[in-house]
PDB file of C-alpha atoms in Angstrom:
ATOM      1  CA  UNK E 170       0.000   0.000   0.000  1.00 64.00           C
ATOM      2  CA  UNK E 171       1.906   3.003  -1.573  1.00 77.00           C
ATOM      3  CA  UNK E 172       0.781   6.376   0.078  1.00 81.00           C
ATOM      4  CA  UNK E 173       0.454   9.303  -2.505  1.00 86.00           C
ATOM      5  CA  UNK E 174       2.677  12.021  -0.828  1.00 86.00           C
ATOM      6  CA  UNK E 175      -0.147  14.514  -0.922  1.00 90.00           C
ATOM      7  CA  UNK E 176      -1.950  12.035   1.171  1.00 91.00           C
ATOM      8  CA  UNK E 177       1.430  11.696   3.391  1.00 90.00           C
ATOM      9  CA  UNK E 178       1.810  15.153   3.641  1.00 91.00           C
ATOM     10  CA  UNK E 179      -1.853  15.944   4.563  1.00 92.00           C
ATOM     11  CA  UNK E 180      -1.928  13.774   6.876  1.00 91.00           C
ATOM     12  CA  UNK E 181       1.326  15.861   8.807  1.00 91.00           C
ATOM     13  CA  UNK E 182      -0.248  18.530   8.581  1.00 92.00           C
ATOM     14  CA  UNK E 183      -3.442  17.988  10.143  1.00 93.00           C
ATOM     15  CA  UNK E 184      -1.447  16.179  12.604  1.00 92.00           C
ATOM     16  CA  UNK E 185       0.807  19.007  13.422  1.00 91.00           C
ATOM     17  CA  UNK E 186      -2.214  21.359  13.827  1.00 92.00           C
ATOM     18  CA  UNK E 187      -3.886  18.796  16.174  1.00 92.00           C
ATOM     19  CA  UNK E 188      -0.839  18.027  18.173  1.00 91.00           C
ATOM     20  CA  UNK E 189      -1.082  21.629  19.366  1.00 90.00           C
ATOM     21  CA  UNK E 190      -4.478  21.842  20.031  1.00 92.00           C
ATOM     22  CA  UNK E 191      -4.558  18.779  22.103  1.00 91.00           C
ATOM     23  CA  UNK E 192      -1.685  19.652  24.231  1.00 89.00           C
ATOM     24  CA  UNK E 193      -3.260  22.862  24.890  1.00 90.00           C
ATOM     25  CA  UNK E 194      -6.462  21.403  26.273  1.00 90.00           C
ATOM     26  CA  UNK E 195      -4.130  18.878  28.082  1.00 86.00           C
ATOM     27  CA  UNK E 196      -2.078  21.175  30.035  1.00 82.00           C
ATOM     28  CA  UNK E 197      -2.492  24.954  28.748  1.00 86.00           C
ATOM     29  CA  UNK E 198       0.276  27.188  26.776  1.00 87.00           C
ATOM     30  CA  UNK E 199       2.862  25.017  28.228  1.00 88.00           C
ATOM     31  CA  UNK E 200       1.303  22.228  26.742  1.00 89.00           C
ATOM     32  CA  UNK E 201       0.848  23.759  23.597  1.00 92.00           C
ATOM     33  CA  UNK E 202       4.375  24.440  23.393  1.00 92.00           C
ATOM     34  CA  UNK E 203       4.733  20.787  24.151  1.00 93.00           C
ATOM     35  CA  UNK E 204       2.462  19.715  21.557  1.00 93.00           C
ATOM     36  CA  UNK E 205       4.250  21.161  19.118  1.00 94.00           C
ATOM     37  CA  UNK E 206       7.602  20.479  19.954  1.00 95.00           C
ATOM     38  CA  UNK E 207       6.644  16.917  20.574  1.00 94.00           C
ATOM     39  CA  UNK E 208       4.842  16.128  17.034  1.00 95.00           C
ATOM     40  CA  UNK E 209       8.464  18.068  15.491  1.00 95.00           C
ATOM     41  CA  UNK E 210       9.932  15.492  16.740  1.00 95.00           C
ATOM     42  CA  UNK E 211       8.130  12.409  16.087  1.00 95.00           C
ATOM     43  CA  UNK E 212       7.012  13.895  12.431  1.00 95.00           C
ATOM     44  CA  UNK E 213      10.317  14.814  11.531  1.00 95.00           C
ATOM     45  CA  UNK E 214      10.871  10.926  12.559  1.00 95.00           C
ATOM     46  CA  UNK E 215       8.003   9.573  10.356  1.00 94.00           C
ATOM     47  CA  UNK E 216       8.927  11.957   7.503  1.00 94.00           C
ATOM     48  CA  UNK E 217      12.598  10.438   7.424  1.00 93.00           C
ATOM     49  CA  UNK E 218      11.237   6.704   7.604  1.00 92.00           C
ATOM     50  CA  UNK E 219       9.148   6.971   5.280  1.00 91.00           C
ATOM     51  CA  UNK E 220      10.507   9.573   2.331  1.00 90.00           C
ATOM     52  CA  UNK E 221      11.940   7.909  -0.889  1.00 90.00           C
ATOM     53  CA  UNK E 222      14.452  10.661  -1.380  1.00 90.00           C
ATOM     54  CA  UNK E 223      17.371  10.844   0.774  1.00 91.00           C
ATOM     55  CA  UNK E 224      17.563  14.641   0.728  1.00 92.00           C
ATOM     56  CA  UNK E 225      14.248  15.206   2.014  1.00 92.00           C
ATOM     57  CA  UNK E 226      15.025  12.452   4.680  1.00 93.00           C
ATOM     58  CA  UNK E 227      17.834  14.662   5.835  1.00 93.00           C
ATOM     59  CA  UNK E 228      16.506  17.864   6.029  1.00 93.00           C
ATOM     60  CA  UNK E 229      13.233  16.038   8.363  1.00 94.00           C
ATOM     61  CA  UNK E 230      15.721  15.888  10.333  1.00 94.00           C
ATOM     62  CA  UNK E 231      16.061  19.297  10.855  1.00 94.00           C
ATOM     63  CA  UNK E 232      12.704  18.812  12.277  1.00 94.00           C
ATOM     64  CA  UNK E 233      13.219  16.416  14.903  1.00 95.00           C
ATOM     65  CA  UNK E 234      16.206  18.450  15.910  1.00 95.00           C
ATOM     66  CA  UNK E 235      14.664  21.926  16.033  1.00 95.00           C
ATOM     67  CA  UNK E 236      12.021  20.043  18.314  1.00 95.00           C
ATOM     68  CA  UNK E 237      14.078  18.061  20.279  1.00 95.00           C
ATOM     69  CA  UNK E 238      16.279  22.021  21.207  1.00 95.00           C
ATOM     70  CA  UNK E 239      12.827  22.942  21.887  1.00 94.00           C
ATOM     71  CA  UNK E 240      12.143  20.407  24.701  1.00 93.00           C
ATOM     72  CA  UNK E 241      14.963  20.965  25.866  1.00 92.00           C
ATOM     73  CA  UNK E 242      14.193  24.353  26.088  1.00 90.00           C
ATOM     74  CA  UNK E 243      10.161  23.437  27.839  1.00 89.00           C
ATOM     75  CA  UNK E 244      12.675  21.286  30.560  1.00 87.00           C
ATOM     76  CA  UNK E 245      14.745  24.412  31.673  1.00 84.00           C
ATOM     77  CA  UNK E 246      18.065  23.265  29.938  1.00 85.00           C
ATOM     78  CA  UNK E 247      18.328  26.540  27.916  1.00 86.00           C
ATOM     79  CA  UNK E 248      22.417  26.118  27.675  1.00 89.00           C
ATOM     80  CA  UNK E 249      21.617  22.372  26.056  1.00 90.00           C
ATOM     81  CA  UNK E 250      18.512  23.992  23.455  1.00 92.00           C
ATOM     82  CA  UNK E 251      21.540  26.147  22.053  1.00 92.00           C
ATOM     83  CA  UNK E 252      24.424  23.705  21.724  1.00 91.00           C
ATOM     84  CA  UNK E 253      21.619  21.183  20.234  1.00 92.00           C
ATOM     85  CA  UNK E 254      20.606  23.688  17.440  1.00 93.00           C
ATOM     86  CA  UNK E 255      24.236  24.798  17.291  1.00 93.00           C
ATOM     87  CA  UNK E 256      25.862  20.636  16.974  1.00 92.00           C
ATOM     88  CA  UNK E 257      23.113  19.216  15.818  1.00 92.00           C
ATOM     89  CA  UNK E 258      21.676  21.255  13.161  1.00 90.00           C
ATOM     90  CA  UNK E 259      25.091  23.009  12.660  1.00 89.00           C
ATOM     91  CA  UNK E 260      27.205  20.294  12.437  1.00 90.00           C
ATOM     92  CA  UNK E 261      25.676  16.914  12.147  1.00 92.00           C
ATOM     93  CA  UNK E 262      22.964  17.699   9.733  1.00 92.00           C
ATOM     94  CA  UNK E 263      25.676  19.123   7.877  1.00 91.00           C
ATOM     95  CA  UNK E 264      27.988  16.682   7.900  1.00 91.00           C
ATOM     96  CA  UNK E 265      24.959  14.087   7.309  1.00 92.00           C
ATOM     97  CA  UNK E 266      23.995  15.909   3.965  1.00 92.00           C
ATOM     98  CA  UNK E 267      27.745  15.916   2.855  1.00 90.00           C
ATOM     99  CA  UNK E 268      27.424  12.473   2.934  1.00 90.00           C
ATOM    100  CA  UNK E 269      24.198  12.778   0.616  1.00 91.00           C
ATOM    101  CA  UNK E 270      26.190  14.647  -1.896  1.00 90.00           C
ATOM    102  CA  UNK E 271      29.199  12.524  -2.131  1.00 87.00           C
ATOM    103  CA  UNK E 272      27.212   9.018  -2.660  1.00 86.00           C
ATOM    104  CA  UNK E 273      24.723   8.410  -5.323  1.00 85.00           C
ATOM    105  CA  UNK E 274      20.988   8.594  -4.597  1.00 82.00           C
ATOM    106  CA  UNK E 275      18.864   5.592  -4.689  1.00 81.00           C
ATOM    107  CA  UNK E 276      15.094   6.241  -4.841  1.00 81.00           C
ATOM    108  CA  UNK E 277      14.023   2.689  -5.528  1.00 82.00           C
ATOM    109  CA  UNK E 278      15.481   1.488  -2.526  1.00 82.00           C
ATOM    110  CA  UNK E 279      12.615   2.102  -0.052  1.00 84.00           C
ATOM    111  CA  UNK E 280      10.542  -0.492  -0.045  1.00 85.00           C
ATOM    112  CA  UNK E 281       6.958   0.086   1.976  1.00 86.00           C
ATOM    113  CA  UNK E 282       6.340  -3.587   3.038  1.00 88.00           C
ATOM    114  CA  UNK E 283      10.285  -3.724   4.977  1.00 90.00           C
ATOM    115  CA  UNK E 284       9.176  -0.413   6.379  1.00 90.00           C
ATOM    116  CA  UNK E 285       5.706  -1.652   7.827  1.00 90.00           C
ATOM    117  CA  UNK E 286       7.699  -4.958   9.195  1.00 92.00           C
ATOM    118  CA  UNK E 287      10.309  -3.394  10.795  1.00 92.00           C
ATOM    119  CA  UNK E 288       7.587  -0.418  12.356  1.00 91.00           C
ATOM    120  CA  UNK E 289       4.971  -3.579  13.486  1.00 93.00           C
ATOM    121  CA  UNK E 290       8.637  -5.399  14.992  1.00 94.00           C
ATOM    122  CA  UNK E 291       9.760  -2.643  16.594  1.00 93.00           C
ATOM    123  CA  UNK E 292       6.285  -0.957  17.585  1.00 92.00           C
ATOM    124  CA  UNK E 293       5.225  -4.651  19.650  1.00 94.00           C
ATOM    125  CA  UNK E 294       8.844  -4.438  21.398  1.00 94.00           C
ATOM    126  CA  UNK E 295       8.794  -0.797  22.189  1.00 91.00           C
ATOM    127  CA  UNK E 296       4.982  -1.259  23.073  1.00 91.00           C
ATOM    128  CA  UNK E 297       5.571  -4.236  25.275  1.00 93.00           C
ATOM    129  CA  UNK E 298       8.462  -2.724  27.252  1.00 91.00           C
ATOM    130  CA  UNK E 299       6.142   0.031  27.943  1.00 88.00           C
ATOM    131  CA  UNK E 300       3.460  -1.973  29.574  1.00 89.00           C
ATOM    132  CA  UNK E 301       6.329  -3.777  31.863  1.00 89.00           C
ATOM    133  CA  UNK E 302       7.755   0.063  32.806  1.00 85.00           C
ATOM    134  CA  UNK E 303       4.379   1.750  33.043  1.00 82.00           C
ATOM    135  CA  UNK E 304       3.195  -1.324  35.535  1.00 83.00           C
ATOM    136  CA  UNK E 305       6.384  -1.063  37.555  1.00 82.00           C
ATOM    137  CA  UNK E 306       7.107   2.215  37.889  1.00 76.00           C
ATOM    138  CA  UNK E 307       5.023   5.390  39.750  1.00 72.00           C
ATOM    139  CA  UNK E 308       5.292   8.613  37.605  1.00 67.00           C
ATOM    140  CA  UNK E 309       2.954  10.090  40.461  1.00 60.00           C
ATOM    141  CA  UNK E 310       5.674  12.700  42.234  1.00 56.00           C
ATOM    142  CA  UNK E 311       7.389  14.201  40.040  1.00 54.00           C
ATOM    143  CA  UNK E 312       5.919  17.411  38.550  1.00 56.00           C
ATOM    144  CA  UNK E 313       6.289  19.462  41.822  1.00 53.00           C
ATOM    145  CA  UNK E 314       9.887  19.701  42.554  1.00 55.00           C
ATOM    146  CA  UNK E 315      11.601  22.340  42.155  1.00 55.00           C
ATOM    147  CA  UNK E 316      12.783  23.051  38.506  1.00 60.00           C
ATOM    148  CA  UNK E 317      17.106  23.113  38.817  1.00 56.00           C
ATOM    149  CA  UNK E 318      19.262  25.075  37.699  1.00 58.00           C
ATOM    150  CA  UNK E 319      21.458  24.603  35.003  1.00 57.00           C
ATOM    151  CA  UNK E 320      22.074  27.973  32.870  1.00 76.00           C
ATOM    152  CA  UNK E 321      25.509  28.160  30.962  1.00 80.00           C
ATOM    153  CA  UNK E 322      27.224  29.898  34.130  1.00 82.00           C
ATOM    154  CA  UNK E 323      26.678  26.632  36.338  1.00 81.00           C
ATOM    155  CA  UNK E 324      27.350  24.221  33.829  1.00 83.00           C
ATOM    156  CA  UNK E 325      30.716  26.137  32.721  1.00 84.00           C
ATOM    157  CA  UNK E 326      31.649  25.745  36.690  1.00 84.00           C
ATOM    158  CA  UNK E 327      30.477  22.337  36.983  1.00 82.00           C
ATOM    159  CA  UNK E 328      33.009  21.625  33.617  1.00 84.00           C
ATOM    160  CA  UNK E 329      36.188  23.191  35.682  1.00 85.00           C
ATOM    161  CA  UNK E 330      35.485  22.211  38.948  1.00 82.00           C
ATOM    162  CA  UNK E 331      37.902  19.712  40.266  1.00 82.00           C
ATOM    163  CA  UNK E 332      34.892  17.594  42.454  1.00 82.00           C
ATOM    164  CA  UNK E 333      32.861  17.715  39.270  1.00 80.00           C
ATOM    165  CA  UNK E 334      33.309  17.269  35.642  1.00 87.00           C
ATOM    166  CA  UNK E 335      36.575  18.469  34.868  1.00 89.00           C
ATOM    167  CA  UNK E 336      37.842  14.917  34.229  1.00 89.00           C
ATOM    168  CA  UNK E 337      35.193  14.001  31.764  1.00 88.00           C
ATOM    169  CA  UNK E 338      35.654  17.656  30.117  1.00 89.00           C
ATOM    170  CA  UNK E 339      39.271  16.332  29.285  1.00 91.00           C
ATOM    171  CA  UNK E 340      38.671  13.205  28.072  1.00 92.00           C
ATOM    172  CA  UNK E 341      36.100  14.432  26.025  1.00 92.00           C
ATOM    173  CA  UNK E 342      38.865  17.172  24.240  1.00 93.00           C
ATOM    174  CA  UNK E 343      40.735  13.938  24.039  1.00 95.00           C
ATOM    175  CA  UNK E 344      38.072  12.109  22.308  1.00 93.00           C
ATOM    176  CA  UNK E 345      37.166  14.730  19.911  1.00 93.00           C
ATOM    177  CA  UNK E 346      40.743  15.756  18.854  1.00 94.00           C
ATOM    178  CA  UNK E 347      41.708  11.905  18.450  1.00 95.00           C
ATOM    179  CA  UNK E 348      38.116  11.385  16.332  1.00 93.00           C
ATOM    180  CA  UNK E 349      38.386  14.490  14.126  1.00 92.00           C
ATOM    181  CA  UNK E 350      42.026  13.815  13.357  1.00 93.00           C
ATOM    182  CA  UNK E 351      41.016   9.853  12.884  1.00 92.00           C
ATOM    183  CA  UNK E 352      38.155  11.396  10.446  1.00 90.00           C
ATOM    184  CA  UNK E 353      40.722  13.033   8.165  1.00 89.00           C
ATOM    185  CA  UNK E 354      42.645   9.981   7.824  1.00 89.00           C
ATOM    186  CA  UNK E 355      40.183   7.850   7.121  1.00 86.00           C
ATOM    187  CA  UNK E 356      38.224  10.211   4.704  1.00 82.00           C
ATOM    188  CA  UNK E 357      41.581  11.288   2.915  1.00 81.00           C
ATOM    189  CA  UNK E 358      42.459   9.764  -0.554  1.00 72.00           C
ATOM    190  CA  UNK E 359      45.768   7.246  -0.814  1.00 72.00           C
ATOM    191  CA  UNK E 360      48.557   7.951  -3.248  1.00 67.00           C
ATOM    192  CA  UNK E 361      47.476   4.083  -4.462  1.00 68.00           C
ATOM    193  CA  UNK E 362      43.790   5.531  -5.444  1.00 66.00           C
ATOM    194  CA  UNK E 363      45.686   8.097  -7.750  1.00 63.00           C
ATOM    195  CA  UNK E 364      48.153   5.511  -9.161  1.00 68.00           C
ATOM    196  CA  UNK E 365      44.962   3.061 -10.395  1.00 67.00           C
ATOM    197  CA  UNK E 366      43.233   5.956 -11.836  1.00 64.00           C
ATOM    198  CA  UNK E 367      46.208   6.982 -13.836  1.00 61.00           C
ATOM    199  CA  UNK E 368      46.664   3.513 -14.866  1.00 63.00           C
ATOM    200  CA  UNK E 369      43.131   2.881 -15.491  1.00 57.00           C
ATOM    201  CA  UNK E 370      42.701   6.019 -17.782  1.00 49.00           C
TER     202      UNK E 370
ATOM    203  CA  UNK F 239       3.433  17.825  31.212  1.00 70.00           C
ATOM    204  CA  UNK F 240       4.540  15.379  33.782  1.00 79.00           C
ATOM    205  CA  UNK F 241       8.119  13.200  33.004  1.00 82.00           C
ATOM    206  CA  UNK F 242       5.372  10.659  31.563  1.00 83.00           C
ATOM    207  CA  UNK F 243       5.152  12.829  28.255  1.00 88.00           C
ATOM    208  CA  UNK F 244       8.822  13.333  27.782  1.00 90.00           C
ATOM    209  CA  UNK F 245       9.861   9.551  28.311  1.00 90.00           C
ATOM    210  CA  UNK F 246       7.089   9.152  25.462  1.00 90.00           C
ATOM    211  CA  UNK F 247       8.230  10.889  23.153  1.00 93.00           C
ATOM    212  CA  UNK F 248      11.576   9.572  24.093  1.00 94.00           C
ATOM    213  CA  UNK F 249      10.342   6.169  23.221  1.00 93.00           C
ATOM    214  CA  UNK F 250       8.578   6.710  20.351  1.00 93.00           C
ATOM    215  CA  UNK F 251      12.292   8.404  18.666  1.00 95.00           C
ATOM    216  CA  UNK F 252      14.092   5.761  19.645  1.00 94.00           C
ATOM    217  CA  UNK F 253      11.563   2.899  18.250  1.00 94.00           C
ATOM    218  CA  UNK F 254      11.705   5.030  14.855  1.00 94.00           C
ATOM    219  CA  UNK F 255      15.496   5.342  15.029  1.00 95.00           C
ATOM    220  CA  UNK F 256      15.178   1.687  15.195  1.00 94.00           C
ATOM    221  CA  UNK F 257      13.072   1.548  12.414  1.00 94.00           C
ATOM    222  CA  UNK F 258      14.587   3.565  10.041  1.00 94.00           C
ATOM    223  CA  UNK F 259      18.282   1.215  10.664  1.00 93.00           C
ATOM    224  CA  UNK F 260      16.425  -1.910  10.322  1.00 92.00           C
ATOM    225  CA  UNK F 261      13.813  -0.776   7.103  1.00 91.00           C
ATOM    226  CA  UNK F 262      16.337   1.472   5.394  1.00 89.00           C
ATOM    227  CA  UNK F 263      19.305   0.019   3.059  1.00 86.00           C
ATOM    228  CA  UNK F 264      21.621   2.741   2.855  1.00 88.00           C
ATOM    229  CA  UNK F 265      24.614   3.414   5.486  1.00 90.00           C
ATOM    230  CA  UNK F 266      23.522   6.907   5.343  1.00 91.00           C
ATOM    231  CA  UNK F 267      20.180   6.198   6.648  1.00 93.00           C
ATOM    232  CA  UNK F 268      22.017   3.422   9.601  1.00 92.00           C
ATOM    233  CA  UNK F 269      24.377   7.280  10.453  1.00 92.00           C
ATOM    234  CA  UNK F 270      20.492   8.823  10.678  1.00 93.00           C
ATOM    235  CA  UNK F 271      18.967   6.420  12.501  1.00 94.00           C
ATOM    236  CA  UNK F 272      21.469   6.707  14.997  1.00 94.00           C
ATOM    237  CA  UNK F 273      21.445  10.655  15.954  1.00 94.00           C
ATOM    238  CA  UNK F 274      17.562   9.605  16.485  1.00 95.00           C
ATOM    239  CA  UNK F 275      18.696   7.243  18.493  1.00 96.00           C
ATOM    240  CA  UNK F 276      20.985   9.740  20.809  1.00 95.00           C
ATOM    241  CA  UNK F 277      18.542  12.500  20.870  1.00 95.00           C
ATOM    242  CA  UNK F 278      16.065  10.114  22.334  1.00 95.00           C
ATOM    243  CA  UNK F 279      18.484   9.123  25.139  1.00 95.00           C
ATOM    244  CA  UNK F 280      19.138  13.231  25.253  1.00 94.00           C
ATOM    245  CA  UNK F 281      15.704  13.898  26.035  1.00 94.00           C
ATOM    246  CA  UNK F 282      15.321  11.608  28.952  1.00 92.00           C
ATOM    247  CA  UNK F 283      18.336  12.168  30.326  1.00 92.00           C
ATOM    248  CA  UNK F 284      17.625  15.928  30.513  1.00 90.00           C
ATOM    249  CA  UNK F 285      13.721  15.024  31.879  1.00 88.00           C
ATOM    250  CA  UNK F 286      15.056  12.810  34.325  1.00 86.00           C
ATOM    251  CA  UNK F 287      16.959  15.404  35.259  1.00 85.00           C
ATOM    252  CA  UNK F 288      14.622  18.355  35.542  1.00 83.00           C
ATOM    253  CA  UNK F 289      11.731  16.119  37.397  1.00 80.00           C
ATOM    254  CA  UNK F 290      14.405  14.668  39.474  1.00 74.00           C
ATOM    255  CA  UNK F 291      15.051  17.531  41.863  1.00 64.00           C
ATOM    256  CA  UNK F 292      18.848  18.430  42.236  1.00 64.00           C
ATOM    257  CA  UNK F 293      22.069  18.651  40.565  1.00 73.00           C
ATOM    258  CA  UNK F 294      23.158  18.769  37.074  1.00 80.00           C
ATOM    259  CA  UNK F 295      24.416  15.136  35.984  1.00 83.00           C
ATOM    260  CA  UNK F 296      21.469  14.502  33.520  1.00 85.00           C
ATOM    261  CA  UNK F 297      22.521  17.484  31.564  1.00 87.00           C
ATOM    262  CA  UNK F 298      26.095  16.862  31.713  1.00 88.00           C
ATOM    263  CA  UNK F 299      25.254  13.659  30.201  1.00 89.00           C
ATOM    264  CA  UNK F 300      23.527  14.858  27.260  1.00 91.00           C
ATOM    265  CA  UNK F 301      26.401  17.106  26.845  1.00 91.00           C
ATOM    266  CA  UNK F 302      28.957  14.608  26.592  1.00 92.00           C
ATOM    267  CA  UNK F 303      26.322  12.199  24.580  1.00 93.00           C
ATOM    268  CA  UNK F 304      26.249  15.623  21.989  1.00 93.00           C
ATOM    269  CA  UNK F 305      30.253  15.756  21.970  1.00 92.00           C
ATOM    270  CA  UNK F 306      30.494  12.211  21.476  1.00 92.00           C
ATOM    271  CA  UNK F 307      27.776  12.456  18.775  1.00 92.00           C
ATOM    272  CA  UNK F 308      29.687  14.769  17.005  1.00 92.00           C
ATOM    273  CA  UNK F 309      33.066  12.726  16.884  1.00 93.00           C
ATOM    274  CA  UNK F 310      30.920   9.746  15.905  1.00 92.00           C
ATOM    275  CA  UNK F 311      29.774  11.691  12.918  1.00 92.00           C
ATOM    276  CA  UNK F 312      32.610  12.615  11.624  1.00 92.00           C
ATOM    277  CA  UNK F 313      34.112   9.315  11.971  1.00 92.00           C
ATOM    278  CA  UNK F 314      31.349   7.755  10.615  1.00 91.00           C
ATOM    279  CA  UNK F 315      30.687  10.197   7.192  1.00 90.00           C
ATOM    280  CA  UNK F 316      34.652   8.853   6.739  1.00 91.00           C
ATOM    281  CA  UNK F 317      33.931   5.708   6.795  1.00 89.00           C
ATOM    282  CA  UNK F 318      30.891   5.997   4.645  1.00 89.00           C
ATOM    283  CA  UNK F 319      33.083   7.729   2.166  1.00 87.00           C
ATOM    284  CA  UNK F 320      35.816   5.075   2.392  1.00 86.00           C
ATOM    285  CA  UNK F 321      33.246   2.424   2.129  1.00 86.00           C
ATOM    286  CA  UNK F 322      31.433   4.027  -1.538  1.00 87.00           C
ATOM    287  CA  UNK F 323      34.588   4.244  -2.541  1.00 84.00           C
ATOM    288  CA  UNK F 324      35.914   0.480  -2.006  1.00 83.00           C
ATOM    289  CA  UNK F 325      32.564  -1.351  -3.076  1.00 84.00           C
ATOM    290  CA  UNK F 326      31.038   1.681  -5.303  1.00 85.00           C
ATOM    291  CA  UNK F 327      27.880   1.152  -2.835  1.00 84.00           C
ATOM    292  CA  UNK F 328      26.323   2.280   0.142  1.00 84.00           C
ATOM    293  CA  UNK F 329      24.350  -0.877   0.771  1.00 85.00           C
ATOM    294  CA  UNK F 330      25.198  -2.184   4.189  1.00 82.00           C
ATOM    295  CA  UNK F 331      24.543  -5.359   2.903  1.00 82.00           C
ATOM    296  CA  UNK F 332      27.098  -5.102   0.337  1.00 82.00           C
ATOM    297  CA  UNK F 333      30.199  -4.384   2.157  1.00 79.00           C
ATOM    298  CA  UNK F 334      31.316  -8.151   2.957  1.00 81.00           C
ATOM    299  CA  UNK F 335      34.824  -8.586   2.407  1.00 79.00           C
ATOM    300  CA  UNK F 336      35.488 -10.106   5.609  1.00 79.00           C
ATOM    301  CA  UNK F 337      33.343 -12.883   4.891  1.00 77.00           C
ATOM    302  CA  UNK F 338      35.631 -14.391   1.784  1.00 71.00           C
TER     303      UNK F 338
END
């Protein structure tokens, strides 16, 4: 069963006008906000599972992104909405779509009955681990506490001081200097590559 | 919204992260797949976090789970490259040379 994408598409949109709605008679402008941010992400999702074209698969993404910063932003983790727009969408998505443009697209290579079984395989998991979590654990408390801090000034202490994260800040310089340079190595083209090409032509 | 709402939508990323690795044959959709993946372990780390009272280790791990995101990225766009260029495909299926 092939979906027409004005059908697809129609369907998004009424969705992403609902989403809204309902989480605004759920739990006022807040939950509007949620509502929103919520069906980004998730659409976004759906849009890049199920879109033929690999470009327009990438740029959902920007979607789920955007809407992921902007939970972020609805749980008080203002410093993380930033540095998700500004890696994710920045970099990632970048880098993701560099990727598009150096390989060949494939449109025929969605196929909609692999996509339903893998969606019905992993919906009955994910479903049936939420039945076992929902029965065992009490959501109940939660939504009074105090919200925490957490702005850039806190989190910029918490990265130099010596009892907290300064060890982890470190390792991950470490991490990123030894990936990035790894990157360039791997990504770079051998002298041998040249030599076949010149032999080849 | 309670922690209830955020740890769904968490869950319903990560089963379409899932999704798209197992439904999609192309390594750049596996590199997608993934960053779904991580942003659904972002977002309940950071709601565990906020409807968990004190201290700031939830966000500090979705910082470090960004970083390493990043690095993982990179790496993995140069081995994507690598790979199109040794077996003129991006089909995971396809790159089996260890199995002659």
């Amino acid at each position: 069963m092939e979906l027409p994408p004005k059908v697809f598409y129609g369907i998004m949109a009424v969705l992403g006008l609902v989403s809204p709605i309902a989480g605004f008679a759920a739990g006022g402008p807040l939950g509007m906000a949620f509502g929103l941010f919520a069906f980004l992400v998730i659409g976004g999702a759906v849009v890049c599972l199920w879109e033929p074209s690999i470009v327009r698969s990438a740029f959902s993404l920007l979607a789920t992104f955007g809407g992921a910063a902007g939970l972020f932003l609805l749980l008080g983790a203002d410093f993380l909405a930033v540095s998700q727009i500004l890696i994710y969408v920045g970099g990632i998505l970048a880098l993701i779509l560099f990727g598009v443009m150096l390989t060949p697209p494939d449109l025929t290579e969605r196929s909609v009955p692999r996509v339903a079984g893998a969606m019905i395989a992993v919906g009955l998991a994910v479903a049936w681990v939420a039945a076992k979590v929902s029965a065992t654990v009490s959501w109940a408390q939660a939504e009074t506490l105090p919200r925490p801090g957490g702005h850039a000034r806190e989190i910029g202490v918490g990265f130099l001081d010596p009892a907290g994260y300064v060890i982890v800040f470190e390792l991950a310089a470490v991490v990123l200097t030894v990936a990035l340079v790894a990157a360039v190595y791997i990504a770079r083209r051998r002298k041998l590559d040249y030599d076949q090409e010149g032999s080849a032509a | 919204m309670g922690l209830g709402a955020y740890v769904a939508v968490s869950a319903a990323l990560f089963a379409l992260g899932v999704t798209v690795i197992i439904a999609r044959r192309n390594v750049l959709y596996v590199l997608m797949g993934i960053e779904m993946i991580l942003n659904a372990a972002n977002i309940n780390f950071v709601a565990f976090n906020r409807f968990n009272g004190d201290g700031l280790d939830g966000r500090m791990f979705a910082i470090f789970v960004i970083i390493l995101a990043a690095a993982e990225a990179a790496v993995a766009l140069a081995i994507v490259l690598n790979v199109y260029h040794l077996f003129q495909s991006v089909k995971p299926s396809e790159a089996d040379l260890m199995r002659e």
